Coordinates of C-alpha atoms in Angstrom, one line a residue:
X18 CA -44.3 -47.4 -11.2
X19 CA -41.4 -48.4 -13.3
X20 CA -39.1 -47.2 -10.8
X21 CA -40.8 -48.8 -7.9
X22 CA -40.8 -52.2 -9.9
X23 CA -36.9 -51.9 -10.2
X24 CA -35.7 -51.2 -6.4
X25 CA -38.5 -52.6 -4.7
X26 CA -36.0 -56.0 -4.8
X27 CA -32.7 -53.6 -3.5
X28 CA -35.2 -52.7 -0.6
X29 CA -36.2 -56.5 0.2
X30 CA -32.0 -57.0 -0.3
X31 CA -30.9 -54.9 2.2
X32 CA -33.5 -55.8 4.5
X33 CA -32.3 -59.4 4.6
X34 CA -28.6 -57.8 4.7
X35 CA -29.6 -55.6 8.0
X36 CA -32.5 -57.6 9.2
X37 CA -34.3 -54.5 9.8
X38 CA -35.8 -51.4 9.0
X39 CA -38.0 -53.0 5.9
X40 CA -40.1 -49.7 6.2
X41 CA -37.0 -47.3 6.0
X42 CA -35.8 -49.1 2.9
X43 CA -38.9 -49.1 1.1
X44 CA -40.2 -45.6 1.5
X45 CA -36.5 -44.3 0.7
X46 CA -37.2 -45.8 -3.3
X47 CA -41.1 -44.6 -3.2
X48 CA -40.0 -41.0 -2.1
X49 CA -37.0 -40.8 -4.4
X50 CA -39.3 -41.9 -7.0
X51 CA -42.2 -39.7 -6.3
X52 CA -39.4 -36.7 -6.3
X53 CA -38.1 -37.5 -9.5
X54 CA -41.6 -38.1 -10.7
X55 CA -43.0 -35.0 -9.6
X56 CA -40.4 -32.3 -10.2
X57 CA -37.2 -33.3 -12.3
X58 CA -37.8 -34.0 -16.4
X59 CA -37.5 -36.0 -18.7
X60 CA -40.8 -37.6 -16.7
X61 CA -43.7 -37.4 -18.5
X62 CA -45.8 -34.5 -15.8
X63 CA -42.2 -32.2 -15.9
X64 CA -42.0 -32.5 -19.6
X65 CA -45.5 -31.5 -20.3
X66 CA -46.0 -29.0 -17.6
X67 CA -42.5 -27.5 -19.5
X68 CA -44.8 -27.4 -22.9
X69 CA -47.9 -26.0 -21.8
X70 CA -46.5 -22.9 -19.7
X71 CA -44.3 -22.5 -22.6
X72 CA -41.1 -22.7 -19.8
X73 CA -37.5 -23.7 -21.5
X74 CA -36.5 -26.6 -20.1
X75 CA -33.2 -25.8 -19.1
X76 CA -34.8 -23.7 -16.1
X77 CA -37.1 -27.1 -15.6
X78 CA -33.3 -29.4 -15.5
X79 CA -32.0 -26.3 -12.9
X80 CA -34.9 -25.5 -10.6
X81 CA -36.2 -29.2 -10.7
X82 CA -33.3 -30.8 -9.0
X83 CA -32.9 -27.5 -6.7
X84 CA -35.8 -27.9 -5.0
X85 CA -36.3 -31.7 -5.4
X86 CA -32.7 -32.4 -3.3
X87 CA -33.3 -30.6 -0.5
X88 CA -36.9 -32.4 -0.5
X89 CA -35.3 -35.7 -0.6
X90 CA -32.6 -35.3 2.2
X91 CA -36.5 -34.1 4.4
X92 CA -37.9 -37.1 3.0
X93 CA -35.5 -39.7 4.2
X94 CA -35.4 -38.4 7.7
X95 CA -39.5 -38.2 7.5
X96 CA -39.0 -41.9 6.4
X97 CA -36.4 -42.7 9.4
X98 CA -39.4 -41.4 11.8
X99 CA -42.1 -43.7 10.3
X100 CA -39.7 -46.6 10.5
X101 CA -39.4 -46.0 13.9
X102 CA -42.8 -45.7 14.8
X103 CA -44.2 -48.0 12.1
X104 CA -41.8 -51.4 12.7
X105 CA -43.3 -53.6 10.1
X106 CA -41.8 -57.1 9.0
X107 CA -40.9 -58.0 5.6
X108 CA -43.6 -60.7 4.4
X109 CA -43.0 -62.9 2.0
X110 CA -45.1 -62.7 -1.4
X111 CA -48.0 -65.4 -1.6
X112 CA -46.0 -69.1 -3.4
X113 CA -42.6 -66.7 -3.2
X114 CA -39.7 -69.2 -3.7
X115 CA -37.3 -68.2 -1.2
X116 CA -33.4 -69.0 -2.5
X117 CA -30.3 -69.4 -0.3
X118 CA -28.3 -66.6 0.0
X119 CA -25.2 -67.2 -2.0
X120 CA -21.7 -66.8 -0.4
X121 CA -19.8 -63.5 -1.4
X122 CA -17.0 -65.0 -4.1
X123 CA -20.3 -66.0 -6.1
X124 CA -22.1 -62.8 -6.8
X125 CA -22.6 -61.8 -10.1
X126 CA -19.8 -58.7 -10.0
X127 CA -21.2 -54.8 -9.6
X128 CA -21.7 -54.1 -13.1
X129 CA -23.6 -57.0 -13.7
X130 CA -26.0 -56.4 -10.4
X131 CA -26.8 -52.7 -11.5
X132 CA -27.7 -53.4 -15.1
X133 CA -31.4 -54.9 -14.7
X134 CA -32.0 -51.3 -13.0
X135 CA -29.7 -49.0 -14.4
X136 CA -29.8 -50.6 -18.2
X137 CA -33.6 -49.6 -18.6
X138 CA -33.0 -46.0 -16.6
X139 CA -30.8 -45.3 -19.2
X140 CA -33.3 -46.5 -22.2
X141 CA -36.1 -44.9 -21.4
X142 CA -34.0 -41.5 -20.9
X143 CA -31.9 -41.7 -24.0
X144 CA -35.5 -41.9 -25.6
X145 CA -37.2 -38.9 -23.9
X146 CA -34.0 -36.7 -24.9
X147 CA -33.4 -38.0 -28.2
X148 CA -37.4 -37.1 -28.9
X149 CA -36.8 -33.6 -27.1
X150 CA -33.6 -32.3 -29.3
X151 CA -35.4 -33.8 -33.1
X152 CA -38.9 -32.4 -31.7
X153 CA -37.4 -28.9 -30.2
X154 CA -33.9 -28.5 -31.6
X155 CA -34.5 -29.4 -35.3
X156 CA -31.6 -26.9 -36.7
X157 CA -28.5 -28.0 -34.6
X158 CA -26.5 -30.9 -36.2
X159 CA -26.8 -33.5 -33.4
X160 CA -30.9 -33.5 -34.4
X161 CA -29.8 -35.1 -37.2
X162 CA -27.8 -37.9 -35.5
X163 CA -30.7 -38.3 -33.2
X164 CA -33.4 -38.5 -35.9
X165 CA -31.9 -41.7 -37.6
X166 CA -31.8 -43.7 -34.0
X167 CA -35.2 -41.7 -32.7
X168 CA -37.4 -44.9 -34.2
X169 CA -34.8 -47.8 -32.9
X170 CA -34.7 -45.7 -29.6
X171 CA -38.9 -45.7 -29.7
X172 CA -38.9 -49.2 -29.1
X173 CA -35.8 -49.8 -26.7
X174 CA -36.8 -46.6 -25.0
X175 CA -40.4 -47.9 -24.4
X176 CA -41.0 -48.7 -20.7
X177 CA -42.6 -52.2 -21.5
X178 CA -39.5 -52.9 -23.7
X179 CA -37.0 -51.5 -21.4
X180 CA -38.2 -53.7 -18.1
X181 CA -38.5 -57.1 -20.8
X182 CA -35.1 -56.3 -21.5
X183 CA -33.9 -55.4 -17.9
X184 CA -36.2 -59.2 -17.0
X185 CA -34.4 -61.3 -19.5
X186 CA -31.3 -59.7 -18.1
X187 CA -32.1 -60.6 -14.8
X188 CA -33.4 -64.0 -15.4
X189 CA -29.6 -64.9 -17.7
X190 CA -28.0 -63.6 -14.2
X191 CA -30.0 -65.4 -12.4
X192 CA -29.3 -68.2 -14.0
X193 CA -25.7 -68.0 -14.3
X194 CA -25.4 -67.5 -11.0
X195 CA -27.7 -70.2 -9.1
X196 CA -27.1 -73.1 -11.9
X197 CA -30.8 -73.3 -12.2
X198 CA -32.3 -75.9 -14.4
X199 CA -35.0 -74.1 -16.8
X200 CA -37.5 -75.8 -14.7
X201 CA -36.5 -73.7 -12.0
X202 CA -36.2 -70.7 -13.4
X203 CA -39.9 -71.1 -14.8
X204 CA -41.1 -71.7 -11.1
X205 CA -39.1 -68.6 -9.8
X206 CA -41.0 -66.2 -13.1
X207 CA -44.2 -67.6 -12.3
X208 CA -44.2 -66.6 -8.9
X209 CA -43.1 -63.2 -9.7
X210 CA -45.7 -62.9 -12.5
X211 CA -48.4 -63.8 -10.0
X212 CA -48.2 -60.5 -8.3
X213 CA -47.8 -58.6 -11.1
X214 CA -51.1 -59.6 -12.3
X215 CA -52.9 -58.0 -9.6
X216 CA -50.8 -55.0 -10.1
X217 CA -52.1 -55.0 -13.8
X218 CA -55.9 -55.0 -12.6
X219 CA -55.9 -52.7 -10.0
X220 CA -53.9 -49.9 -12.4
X221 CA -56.4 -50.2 -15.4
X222 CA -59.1 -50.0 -12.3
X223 CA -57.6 -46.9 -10.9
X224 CA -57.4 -45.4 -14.4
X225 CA -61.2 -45.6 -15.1
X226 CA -62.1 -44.3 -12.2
X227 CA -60.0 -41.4 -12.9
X228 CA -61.8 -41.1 -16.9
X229 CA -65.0 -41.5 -14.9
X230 CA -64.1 -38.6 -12.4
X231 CA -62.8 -36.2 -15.3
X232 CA -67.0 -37.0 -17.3
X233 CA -68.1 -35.6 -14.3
X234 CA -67.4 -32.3 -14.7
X235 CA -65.1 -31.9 -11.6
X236 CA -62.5 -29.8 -13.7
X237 CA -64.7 -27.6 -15.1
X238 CA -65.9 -26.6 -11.7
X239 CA -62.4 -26.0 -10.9
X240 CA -61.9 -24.0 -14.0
X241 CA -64.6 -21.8 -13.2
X242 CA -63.0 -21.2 -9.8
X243 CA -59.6 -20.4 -11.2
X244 CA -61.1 -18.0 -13.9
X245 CA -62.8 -16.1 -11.1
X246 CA -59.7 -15.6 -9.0
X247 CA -57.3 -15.1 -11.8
X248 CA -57.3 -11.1 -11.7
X249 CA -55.1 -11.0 -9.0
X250 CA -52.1 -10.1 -9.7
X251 CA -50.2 -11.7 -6.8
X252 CA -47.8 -14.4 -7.2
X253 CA -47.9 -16.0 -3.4
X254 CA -51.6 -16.2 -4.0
X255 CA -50.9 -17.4 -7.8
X256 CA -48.3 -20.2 -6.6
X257 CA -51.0 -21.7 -3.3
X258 CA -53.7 -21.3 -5.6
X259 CA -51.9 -24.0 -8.5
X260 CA -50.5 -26.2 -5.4
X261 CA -54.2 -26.5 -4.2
X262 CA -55.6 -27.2 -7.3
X263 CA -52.8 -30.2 -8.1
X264 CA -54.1 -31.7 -4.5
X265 CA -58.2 -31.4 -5.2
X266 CA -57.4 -33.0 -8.3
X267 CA -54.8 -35.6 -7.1
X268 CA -57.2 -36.7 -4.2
X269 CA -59.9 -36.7 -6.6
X270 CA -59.2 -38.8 -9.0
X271 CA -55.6 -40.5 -8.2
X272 CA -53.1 -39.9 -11.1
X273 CA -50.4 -37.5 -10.4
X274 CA -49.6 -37.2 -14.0
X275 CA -53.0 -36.0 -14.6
X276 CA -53.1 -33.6 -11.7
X277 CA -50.0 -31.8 -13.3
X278 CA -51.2 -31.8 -16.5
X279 CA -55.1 -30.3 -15.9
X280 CA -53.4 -28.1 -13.4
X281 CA -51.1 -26.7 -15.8
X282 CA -53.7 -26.2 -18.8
X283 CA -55.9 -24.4 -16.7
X284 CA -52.8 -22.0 -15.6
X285 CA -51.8 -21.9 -19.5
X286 CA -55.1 -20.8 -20.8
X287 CA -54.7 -18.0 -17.8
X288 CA -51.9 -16.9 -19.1
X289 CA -49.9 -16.6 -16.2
X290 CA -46.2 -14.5 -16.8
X291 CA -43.5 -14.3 -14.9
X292 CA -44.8 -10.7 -14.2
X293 CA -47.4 -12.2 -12.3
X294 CA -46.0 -14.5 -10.3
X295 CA -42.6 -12.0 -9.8
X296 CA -40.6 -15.2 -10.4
X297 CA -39.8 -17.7 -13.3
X298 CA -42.6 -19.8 -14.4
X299 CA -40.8 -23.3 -13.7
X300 CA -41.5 -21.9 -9.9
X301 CA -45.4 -22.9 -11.1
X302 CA -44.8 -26.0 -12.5
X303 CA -42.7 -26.7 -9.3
X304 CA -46.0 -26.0 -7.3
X305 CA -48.0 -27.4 -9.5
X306 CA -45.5 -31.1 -9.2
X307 CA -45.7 -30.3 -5.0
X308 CA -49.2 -30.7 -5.5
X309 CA -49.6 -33.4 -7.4
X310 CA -47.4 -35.2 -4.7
X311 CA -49.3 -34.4 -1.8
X312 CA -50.6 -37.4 -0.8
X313 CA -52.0 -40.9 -2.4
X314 CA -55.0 -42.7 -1.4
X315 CA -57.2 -46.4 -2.3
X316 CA -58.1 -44.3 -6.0
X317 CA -54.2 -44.0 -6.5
X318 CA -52.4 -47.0 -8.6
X319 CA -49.8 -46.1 -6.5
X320 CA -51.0 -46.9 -3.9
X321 CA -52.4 -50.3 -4.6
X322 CA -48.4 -50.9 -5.9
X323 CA -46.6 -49.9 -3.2
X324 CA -49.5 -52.0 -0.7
X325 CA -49.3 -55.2 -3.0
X326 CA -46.0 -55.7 -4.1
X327 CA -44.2 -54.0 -0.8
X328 CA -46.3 -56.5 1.1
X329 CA -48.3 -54.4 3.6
X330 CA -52.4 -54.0 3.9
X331 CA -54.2 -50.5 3.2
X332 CA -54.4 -49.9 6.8
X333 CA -50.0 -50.0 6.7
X334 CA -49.4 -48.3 3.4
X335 CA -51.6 -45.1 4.8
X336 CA -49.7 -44.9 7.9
X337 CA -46.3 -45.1 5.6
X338 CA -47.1 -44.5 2.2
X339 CA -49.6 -41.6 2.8
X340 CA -48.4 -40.0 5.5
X341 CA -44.8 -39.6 3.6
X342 CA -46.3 -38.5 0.6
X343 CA -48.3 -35.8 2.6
X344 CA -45.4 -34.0 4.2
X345 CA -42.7 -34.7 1.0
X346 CA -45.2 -32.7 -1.2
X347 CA -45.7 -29.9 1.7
X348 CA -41.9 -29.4 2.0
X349 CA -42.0 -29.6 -1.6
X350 CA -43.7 -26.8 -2.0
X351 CA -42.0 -25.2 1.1
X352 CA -38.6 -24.8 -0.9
X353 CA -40.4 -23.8 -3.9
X354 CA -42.4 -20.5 -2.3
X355 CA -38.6 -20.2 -0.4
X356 CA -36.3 -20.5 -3.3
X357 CA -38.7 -18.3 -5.4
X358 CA -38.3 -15.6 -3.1
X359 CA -34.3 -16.3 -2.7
X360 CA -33.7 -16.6 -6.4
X361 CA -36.7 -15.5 -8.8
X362 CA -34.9 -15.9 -12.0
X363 CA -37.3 -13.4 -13.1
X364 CA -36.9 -11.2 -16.0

């Protein structure tokens, strides 16, 4: 979400730069994102899929970015396709206050553009990493440097804080750059905050009905399903079985993040070895993320962001939204079952 909230604006940008190819531009930042989300640490699904299948996360920083690069480069010619056959318009937001574009020689320099997406990136990293080396690595001497600036980093590195900080940012550019009386600047925020509101309500929505789904017992039936199959000692079968699983229960209840970690804790309490699967471990978690990506529906926050704030209706963000995330998590899990037969890692 954070990610989507930062270059959804590049993608509107460079639309009005090319006049075209609104669709291209915006599932190129959703399928990055998803990637990154999905696959590479220090995201939240990577970093716990890492701690419950006990893999070091070194292997996770290698394999993740190995099979999530090649996914990418599919994904933006799966995206190029869609754009094509999918032409939509960029719409403008309901009361968006549209500004003049402003000539070249007054643009805030490059620096100063990438910081309200970059600057928060950064925080919310340097946080995961400095709580990884004091929470893993308490013996080496730079867990002691981190320890003293993990609490100030707890509040920069929070998401909320880290996208306040980028918005102020933003907003001092903005007005810098435009000469706009406070006044202004008030109308411009409002309008902005309008959308977000929805945004707000439709998440916390999505997220019950997830907590209502998990009361129902659907991952206990699943559970039982895995136990019963879990004697096999074949590692093709082992690696489909965890990237069907992540789908059922990302279609099920919405949250990719919870697909990854149920999936994970039900292949953890298995206690599933490289043995098994005849290749390292991250190789599951990199099924398990495929999974979890594999599509997005109406129960999906996702979804409702990338419909609300990208501008299109449900009927537009399946054809585009869905249908990419469909075939990046197959080919996801394509390179995984290929790279884990090219290089196993395995003990």
């Amino acid at each position: 979400d954070t990610v989507f909230y930062l270059l959804l604006p590049l993608a509107r940008s460079l639309t009005r730069r090319t006049g075209g190819h609104y669709v291209l531009f915006l599932l190129a930042v959703t399928g990055g994102g998803v990637i990154g989300h999905t696959l590479i640490p220090p995201t939240p699904g990577p970093l716990l899929m890492a701690n419950l299948l006990n893999i070091d996360l070194g292997m996770m920083f290698l394999i993740g970015p190995m099979i999530g690069i090649p996914t990418a480069v599919v994904s933006l010619y799966v995206a190029k396709i869609i754009d094509r056959r999918v032409n939509l318009p960029m719409r403008p937001y309901q009361d968006e206050t549209t500004l003049e574009p402003l000539a070249d020689e007054r643009l805030p320099g490059l620096l100063w553009s990438l910081a309200p997406i970059v600057l928060p990136i950064i925080l919310i990293s340097s946080n995961s990493v400095i709580s990884l080396v004091v929470e893993k690595f308490p013996d080496i001497s730079l867990a002691s440097t981190c320890s003293k600036i993990s609490g100030i980093m707890a509040i920069l590195g929070n998401p909320s804080m880290a996208l306040i900080i980028s918005g102020l940012i933003a907003m001092w550019i903005l007005l810098r750059t435009r000469k706009l009386t406070f006044k202004q600047l008030s109308e411009v925020t409002e309008s902005a905050l309008k959308g977000g509101g929805v945004i707000i309500l439709i998440t916390a929505a999505g997220g019950a009905f997830g907590a209502m789904l998990r009361e129902s017992g659907l991952t206990e039936t699943i559970c039982g399903f895995v136990g019963n199959e879990s004697g096999k000692d074949m590692g093709t079968f082992i690696l489909c079985l965890a990237y069907g699983v992540a789908v059922v229960l990302k279609w099920a209840q919405g949250s990719g993040t919870v697909a990854m970690i149920t999936t994970a804790g039900m292949f953890a309490g298995m206690g599933v070895s490289s043995e098994m699967l005849g290749c390292h471990p991250a190789y599951l978690a990199m099924a398990i993320g495929s999974g979890s990506a594999t599509g997005s529906w109406l129960n999906d926050s996702g979804f409702w962001i990338y419909s609300r704030m990208g501008g299109l209706d449900e009927w537009e963000s399946l054809q585009t939204w869905t249908v990419l995330l469909v075939i990046l998590g197959i080919t996801s899990f394509a390179f995984t079952m290929l790279f884990a037969w090219l290089l196993p890692f395995s003990s």
